[in-house]
CSV table of C-alpha atoms in Angstrom, one decimal:
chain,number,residue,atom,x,y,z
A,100,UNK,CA,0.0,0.0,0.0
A,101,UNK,CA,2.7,2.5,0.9
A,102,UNK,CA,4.5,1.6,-2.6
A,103,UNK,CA,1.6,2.2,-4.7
A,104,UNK,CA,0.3,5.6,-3.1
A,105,UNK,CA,3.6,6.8,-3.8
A,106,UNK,CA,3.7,5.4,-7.1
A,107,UNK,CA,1.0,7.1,-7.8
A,108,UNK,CA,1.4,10.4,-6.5
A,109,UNK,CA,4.6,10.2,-8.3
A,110,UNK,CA,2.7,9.0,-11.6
A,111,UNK,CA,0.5,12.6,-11.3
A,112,UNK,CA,4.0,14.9,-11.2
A,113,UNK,CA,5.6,12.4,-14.2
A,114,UNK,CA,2.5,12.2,-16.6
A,115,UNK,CA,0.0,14.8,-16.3
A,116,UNK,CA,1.1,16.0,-19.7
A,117,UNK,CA,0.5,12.9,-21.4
A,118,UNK,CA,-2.9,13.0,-23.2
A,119,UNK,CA,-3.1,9.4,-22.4
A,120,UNK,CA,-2.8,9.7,-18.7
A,121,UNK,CA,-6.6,8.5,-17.9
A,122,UNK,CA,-6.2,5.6,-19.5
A,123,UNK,CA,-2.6,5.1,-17.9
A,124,UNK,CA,-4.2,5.3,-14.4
A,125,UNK,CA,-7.1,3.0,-15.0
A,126,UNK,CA,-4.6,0.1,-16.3
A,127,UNK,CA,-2.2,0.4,-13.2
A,128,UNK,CA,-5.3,0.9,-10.5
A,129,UNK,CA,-6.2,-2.8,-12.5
A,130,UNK,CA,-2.6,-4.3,-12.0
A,131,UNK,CA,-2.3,-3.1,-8.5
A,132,UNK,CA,-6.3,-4.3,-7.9
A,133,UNK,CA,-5.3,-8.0,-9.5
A,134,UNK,CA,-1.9,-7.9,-7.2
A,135,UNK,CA,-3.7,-7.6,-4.0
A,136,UNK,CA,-6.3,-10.1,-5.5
A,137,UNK,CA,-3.4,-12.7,-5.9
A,138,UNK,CA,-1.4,-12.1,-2.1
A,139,UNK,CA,-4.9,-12.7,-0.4
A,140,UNK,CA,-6.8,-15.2,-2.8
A,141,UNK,CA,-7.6,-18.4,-0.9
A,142,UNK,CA,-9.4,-20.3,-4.0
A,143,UNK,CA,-8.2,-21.4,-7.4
A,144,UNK,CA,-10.6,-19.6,-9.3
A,145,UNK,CA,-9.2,-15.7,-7.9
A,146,UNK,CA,-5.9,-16.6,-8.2
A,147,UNK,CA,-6.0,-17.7,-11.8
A,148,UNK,CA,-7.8,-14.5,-12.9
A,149,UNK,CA,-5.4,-12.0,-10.7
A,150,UNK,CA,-2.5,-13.7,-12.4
A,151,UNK,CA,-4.0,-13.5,-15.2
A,152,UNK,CA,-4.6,-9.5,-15.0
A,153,UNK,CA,-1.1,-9.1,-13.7
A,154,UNK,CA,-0.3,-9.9,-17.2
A,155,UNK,CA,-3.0,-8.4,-19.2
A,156,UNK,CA,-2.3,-5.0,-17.5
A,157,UNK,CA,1.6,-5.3,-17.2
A,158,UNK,CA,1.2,-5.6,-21.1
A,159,UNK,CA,-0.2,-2.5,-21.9
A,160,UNK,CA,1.9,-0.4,-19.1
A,161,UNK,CA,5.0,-1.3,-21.2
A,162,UNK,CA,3.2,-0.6,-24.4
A,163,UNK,CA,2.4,3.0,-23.7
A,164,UNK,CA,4.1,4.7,-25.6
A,165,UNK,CA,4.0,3.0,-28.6
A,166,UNK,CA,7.1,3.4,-30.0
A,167,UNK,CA,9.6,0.7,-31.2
A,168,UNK,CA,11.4,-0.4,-27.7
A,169,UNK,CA,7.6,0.0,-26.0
A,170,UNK,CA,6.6,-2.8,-28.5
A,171,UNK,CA,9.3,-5.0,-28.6
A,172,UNK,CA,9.2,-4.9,-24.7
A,173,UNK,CA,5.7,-5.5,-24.6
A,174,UNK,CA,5.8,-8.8,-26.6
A,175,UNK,CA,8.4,-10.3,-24.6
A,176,UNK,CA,7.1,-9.6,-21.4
A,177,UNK,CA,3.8,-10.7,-22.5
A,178,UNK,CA,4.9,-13.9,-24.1
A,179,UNK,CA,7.5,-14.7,-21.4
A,180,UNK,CA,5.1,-15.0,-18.6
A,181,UNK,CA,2.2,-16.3,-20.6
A,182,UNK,CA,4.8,-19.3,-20.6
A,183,UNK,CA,4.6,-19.4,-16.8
A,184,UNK,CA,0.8,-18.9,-17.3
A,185,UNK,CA,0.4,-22.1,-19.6
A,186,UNK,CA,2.5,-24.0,-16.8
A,187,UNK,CA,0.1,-23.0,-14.2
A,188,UNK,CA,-3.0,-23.4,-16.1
A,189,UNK,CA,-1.6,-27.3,-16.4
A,190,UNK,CA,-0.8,-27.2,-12.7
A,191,UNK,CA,-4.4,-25.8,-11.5
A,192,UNK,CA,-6.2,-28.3,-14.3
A,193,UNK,CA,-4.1,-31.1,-13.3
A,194,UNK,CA,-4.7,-30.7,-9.4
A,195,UNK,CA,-8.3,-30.5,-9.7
A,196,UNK,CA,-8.9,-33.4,-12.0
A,197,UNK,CA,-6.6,-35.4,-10.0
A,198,UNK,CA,-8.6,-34.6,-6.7
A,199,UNK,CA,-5.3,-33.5,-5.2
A,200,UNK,CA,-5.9,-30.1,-4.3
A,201,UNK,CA,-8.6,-30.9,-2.1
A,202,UNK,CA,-7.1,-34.1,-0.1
A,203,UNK,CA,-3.7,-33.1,1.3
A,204,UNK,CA,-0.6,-31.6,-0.3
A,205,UNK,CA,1.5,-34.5,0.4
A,206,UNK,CA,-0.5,-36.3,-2.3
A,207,UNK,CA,1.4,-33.9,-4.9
A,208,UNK,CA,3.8,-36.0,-7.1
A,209,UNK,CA,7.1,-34.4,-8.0
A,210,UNK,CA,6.0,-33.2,-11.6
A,211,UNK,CA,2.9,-31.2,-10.2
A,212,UNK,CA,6.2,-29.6,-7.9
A,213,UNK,CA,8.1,-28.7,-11.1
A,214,UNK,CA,5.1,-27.2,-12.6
A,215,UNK,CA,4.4,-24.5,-9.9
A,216,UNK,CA,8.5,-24.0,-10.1
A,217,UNK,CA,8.4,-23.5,-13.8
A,218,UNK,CA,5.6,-21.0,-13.2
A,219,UNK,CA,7.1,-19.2,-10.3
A,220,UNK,CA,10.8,-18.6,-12.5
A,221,UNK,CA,8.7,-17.0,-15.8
A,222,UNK,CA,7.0,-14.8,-13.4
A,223,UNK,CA,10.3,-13.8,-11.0
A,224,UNK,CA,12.8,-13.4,-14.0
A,225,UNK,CA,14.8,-16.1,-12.6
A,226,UNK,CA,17.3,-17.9,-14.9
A,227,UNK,CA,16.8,-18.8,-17.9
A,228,UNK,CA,13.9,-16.6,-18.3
A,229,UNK,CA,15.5,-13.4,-17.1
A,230,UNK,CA,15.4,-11.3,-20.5
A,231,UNK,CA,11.7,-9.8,-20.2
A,232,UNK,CA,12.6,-7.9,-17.1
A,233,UNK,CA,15.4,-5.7,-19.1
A,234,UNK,CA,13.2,-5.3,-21.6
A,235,UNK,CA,10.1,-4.4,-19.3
A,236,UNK,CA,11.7,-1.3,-19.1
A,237,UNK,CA,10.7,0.3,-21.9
A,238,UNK,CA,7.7,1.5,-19.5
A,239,UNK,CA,7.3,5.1,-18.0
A,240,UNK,CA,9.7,5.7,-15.5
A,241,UNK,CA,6.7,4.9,-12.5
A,242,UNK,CA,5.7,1.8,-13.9
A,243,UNK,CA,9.1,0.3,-13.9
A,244,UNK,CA,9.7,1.3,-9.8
A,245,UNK,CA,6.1,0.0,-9.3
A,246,UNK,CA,5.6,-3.0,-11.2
A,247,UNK,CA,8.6,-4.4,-12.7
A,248,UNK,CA,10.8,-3.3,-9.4
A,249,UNK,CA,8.9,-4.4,-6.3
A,250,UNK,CA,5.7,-5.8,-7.3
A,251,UNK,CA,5.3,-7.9,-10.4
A,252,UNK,CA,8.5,-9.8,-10.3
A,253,UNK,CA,7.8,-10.5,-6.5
A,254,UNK,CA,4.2,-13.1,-7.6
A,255,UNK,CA,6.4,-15.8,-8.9
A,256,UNK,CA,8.2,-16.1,-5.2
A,257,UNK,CA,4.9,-15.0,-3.0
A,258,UNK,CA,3.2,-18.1,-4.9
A,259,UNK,CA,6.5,-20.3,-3.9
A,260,UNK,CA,5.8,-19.4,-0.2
A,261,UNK,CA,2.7,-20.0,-0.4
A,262,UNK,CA,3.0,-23.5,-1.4
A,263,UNK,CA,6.6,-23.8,0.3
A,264,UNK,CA,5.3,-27.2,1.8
A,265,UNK,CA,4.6,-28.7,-1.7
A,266,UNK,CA,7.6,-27.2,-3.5
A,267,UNK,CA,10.2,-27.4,-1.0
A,268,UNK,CA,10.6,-30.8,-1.0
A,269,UNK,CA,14.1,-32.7,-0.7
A,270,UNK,CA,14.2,-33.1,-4.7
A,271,UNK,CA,13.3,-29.8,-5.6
A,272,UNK,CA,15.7,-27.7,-2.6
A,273,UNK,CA,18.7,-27.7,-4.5
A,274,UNK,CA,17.6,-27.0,-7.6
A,275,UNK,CA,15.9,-23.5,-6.4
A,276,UNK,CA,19.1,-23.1,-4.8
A,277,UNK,CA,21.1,-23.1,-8.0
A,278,UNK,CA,18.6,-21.3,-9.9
A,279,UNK,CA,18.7,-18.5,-7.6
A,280,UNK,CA,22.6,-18.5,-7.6
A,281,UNK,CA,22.3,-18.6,-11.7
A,282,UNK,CA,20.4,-15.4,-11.2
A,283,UNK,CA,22.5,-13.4,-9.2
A,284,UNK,CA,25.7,-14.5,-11.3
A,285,UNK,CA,24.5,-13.6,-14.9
A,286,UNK,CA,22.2,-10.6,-13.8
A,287,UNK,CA,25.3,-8.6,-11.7
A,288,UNK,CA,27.9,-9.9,-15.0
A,289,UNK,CA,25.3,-8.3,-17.2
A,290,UNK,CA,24.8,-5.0,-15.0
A,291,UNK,CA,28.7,-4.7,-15.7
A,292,UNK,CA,27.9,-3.9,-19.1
A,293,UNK,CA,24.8,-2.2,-19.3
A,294,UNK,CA,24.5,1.2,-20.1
A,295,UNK,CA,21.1,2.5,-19.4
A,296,UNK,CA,20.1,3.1,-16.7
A,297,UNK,CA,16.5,1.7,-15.5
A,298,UNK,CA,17.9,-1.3,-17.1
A,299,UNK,CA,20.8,-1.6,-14.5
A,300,UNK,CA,17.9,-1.1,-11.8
A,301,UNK,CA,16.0,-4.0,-13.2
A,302,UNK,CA,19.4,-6.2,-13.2
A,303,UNK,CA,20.2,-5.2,-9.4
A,304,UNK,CA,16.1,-6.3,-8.8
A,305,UNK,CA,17.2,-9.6,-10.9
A,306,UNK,CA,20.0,-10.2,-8.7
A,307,UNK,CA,18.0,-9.5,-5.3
A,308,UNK,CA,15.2,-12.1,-6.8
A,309,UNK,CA,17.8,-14.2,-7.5
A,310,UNK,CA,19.2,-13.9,-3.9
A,311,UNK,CA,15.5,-14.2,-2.5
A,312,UNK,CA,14.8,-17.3,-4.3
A,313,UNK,CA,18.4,-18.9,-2.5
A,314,UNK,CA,17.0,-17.7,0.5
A,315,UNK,CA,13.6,-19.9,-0.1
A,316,UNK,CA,15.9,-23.0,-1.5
A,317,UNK,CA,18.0,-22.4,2.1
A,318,UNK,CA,14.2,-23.0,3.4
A,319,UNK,CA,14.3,-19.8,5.2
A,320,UNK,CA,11.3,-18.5,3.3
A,321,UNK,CA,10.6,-16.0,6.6
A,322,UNK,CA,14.2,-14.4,5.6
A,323,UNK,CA,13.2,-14.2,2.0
A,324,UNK,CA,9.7,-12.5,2.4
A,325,UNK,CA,11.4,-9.7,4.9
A,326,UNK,CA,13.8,-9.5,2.1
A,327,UNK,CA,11.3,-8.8,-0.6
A,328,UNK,CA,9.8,-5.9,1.6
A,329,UNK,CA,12.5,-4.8,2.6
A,330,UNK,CA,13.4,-4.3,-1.2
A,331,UNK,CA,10.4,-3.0,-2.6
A,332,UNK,CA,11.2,-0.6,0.1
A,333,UNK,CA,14.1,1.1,-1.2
């Protein structure tokens, strides 16, 4: 809450020239709406539709103004984490044609596991899926400190902790753990090079993802949730 009112705020100093600012406002009050929506859904059928909208309006932030970098950002943002949407379509439809999700989460076999995984690294940028964040940053200046800095590429690790029992398990630890180091590695070697500036921003967010999401493989998930507020933060 704090973020977003002073997102916005900031969003009425940085764009009240723009003759598109109404329409601006509406899309981001929908992506912040649909990211509430997904921290306190407790059913499958909310959560699918606030991930959904996450997208959906995370597309047309980045495609505002519709020149050449805004569209070519747009796309792979868009098509990036409709990946991680397909794999968590197959995840929800699997679990409720199985009868898993309502018996007990131990019932989860390993691949249901790697599904949610799959879905959480499109979503948090984490290695190899990483490019759309960069790229995300084509959006006005607000949009990348609200939604591509503390907010959007957080859903892919609040859904890990929320299912940290199923996900967590002794075949899947190290394999977070490595992703998450991946992360770090190739997002600071990148930041070496990188000239502009949002786009080193986005790489030092990569690399704190990728340091939250060792933090969950340590199993210390309490440690990687103060960690993500704490970031979003500053």
């Amino acid at each position: 809450f704090l973020v977003t009112f002073s997102v916005l705020i900031f969003s009425t100093y940085y764009l009240n020239s723009e003759l598109n600012f109404n329409y601006y406002y509406f899309v981001l009050l929908i992506f912040v709406g649909s990211m509430f929506s997904l921290n306190f859904s407790n059913s499958i059928f909310t959560m699918l539709l606030s991930w959904d909208l996450l997208g959906i309006s995370s597309f047309f932030l980045v495609l505002f103004y519709n020149n050449w970098d805004s569209c070519s950002g747009a796309m792979n943002t868009a098509l990036t984490n409709r990946l991680g949407d397909y794999f968590m379509f197959v995840f929800f439809g699997l679990s409720v044609f199985s009868g898993y999700y309502f018996l007990s989460f131990s019932m989860f076999s390993s691949y249901m596991s790697l599904l949610l995984l799959l879905t959480a690294f499109t979503k948090s940028a984490q290695f190899p899926f990483s490019s759309w964040l960069p790229k995300a940053m084509s959006a006005p200046t607000p949009v990348s400190s609200l939604v591509h800095s503390s907010t959007l590429v957080t859903a892919g690790l609040i859904l890990l902790m929320n299912f940290n029992n199923l996900v967590l398990q002794k075949n899947f630890i190290s394999f977070v753990l490595i992703i998450g180091l991946f992360t770090m590695f190739f997002s600071s070697l990148a930041s070496l090079v990188e000239e502009d500036l949002k786009k080193v921003v986005a790489l030092s967010t990569l690399s704190q993802m990728g340091f939250s999401m060792v933090t969950l493989g340590l199993g210390l998930s309490f440690i990687s949730f103060i960690h993500l507020v704490s970031h979003a933060l500053f």
